[in-house]
Tab-separated table of C-alpha atoms in Angstrom:
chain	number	residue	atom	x	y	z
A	1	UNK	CA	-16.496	-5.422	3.744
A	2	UNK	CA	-19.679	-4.014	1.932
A	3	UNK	CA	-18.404	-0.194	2.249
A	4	UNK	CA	-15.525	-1.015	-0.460
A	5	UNK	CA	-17.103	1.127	-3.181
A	6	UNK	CA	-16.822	4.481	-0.462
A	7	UNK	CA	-13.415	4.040	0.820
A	8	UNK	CA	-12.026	3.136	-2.951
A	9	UNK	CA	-14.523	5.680	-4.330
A	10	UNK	CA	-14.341	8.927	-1.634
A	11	UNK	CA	-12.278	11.766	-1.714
A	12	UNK	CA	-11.726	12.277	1.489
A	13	UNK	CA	-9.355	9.629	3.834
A	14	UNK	CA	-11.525	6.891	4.610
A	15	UNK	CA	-10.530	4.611	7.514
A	16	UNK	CA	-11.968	1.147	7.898
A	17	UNK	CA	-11.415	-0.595	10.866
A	18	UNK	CA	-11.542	-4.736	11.147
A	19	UNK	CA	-11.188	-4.838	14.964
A	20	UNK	CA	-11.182	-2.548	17.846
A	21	UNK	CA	-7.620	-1.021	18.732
A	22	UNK	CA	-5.779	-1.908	21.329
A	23	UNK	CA	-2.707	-0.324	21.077
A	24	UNK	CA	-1.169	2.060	18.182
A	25	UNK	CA	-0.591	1.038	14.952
A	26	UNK	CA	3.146	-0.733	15.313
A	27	UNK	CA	3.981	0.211	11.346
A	28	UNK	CA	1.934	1.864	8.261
A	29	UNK	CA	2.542	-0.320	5.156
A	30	UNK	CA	2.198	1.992	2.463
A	31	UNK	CA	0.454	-0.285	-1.173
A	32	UNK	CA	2.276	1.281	-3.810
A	33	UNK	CA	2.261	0.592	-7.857
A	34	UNK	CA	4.124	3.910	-7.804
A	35	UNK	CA	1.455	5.787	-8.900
A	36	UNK	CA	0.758	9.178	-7.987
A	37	UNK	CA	-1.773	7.893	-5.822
A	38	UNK	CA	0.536	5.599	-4.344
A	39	UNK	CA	3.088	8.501	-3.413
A	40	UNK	CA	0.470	10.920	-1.963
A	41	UNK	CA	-0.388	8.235	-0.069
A	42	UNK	CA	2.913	7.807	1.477
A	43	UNK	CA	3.136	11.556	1.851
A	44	UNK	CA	-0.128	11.741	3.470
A	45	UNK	CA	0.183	8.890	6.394
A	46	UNK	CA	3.802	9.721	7.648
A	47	UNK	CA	1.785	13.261	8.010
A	48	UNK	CA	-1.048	11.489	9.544
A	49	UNK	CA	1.221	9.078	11.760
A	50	UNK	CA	4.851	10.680	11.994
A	51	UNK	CA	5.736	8.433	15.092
A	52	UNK	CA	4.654	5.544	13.112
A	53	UNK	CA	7.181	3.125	11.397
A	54	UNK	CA	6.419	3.451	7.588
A	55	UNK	CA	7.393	0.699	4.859
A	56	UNK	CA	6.374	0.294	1.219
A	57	UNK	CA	4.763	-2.446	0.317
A	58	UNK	CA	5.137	-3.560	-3.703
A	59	UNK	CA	3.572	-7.159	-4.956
A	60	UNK	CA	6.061	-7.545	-8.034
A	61	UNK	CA	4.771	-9.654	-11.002
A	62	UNK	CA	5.211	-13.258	-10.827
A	63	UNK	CA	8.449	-14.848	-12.602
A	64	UNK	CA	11.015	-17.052	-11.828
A	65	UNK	CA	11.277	-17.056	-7.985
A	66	UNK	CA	13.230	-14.133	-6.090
A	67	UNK	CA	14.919	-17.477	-3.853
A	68	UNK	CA	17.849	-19.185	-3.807
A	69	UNK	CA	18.197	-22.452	-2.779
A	70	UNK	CA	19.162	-21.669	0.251
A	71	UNK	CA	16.387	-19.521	0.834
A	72	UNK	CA	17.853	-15.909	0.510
A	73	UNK	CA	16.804	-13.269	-2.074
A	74	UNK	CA	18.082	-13.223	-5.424
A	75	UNK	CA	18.844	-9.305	-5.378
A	76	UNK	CA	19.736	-9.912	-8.839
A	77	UNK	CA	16.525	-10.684	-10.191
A	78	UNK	CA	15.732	-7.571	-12.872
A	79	UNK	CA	12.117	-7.212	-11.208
A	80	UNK	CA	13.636	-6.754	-7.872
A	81	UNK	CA	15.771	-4.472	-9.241
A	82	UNK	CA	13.543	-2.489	-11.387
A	83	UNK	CA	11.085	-2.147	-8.398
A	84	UNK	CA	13.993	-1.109	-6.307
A	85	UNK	CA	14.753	1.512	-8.816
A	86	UNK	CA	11.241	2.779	-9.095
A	87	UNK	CA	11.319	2.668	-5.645
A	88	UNK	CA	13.992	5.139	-4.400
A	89	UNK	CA	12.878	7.357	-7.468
A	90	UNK	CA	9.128	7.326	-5.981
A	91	UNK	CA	10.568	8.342	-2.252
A	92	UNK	CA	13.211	10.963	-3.815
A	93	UNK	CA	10.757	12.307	-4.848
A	94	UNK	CA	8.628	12.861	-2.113
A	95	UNK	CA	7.647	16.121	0.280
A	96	UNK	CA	9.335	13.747	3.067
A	97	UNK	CA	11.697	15.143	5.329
A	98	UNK	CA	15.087	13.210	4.514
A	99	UNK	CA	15.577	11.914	7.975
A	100	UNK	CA	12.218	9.878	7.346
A	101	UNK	CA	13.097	9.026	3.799
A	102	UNK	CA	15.809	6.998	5.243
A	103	UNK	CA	14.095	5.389	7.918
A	104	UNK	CA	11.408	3.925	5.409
A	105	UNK	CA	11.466	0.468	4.555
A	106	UNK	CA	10.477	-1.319	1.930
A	107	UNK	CA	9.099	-4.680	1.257
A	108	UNK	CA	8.657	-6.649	-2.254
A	109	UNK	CA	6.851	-9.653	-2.852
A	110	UNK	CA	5.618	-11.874	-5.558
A	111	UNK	CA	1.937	-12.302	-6.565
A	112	UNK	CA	-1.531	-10.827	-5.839
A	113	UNK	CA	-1.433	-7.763	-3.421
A	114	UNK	CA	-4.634	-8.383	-2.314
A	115	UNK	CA	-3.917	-11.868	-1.005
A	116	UNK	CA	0.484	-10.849	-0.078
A	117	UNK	CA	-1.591	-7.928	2.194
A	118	UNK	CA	-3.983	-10.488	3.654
A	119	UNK	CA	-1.363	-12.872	4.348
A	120	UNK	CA	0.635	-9.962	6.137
A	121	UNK	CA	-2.459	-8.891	8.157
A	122	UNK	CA	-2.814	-13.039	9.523
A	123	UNK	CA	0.372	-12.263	10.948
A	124	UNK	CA	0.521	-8.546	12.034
A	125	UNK	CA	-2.903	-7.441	12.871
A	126	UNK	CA	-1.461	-4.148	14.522
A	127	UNK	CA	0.265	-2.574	11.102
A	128	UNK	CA	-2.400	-0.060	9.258
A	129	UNK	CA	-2.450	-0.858	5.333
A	130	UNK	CA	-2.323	2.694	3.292
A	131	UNK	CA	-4.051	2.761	-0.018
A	132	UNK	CA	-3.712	5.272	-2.601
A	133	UNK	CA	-7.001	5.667	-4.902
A	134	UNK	CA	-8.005	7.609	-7.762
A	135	UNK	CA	-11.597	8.170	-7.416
A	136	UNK	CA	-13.382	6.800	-10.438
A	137	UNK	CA	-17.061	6.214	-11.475
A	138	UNK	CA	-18.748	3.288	-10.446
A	139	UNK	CA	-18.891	1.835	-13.356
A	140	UNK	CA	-15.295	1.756	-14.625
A	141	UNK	CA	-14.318	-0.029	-11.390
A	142	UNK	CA	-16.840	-2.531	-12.535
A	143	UNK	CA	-15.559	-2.855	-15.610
A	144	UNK	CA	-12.108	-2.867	-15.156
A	145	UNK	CA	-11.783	-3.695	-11.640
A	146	UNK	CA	-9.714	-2.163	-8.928
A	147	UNK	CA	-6.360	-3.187	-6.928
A	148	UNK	CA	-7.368	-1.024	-4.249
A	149	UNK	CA	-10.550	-2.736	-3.756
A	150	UNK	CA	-9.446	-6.152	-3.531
A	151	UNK	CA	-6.994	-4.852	-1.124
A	152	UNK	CA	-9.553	-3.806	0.976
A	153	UNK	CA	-11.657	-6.983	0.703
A	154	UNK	CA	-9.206	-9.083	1.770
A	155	UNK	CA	-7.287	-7.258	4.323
A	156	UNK	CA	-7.203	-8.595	7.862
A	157	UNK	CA	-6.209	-4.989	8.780
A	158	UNK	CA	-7.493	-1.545	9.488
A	159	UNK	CA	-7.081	0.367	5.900
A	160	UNK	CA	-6.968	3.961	5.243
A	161	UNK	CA	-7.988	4.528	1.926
A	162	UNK	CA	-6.378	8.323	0.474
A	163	UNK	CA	-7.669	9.787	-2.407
A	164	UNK	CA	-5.435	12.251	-4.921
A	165	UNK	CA	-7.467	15.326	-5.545
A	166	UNK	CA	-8.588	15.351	-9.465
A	167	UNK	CA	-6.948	17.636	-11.217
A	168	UNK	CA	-8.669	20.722	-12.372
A	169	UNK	CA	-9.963	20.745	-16.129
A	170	UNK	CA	-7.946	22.912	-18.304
């Protein structure tokens, strides 16, 4: 896990593998804030991996919890919604061919992504996590810390780290 700082720092796709492959990846899980980072990202791996299953994966603030009693999502709940929302807005808007816009699913939960992703690797080792990054100095990551990077430290799975290009100074 010591490479963090390149793959959340690098421009270039970084891939970083926990275990040797055995099989293709059975789905990409997408991270997404919906940042710009976060939809490039998605852009990039269905480009990367178009015969890949590809879901979005959003960790949604912690509240009152999104279960009923009997277990079932509250699809009421306003964060649910919102990220729903934000959601379909993010894909819209995407260079993705609408056939694969449709076939992309999408996954909310509650709490820390770092620890919702690690959780999901314990039980599907074969999924590649996608990261979108802005590259930033060093030192602001130490300072304010990074999402991606605690993604990447706890992940059981392989994660491809993508990087938006900076844009040009005016």
């Amino acid at each position: 896990h010591g490479g963090g700082a390149l793959l959340v720092r690098s421009r270039v796709p970084v891939l970083a593998v926990r275990q040797r492959a055995r099989r293709p990846y059975e789905e990409l899980i997408v991270a997404s804030d919906y940042s710009s980072a976060s939809g490039h990202a998605l852009e990039q791996a269905a480009q990367l991996f178009p015969t890949t299953a590809l879901s979005v994966f959003h960790a949604l603030e912690p509240g009152p919890s999104l279960a009923t009693a009997g277990g079932a999502t509250k699809d009421d709940d306003a964060r649910l919604v919102q990220a729903r929302q934000r959601g379909d807005a993010q894909l819209a808007a995407t260079a993705l061919p609408a056939a694969l816009r449709e076939q992309v699913r999408f996954i909310f939960r509650e709490g820390d992504a770092g620890r919702l992703l690690e959780a999901h690797g314990q039980a599907r080792c074969d999924d590649l996590i996608v990261l979108g990054t802005h590259p930033r100095h060093r030192l602001l990551n130490l300072l304010i810390g990074s999402v991606a990077q605690r993604i990447l430290e706890r992940a059981e799975n392989d994660v491809l780290s993508i990087a938006v290009a900076p844009t040009p100074a005016a």
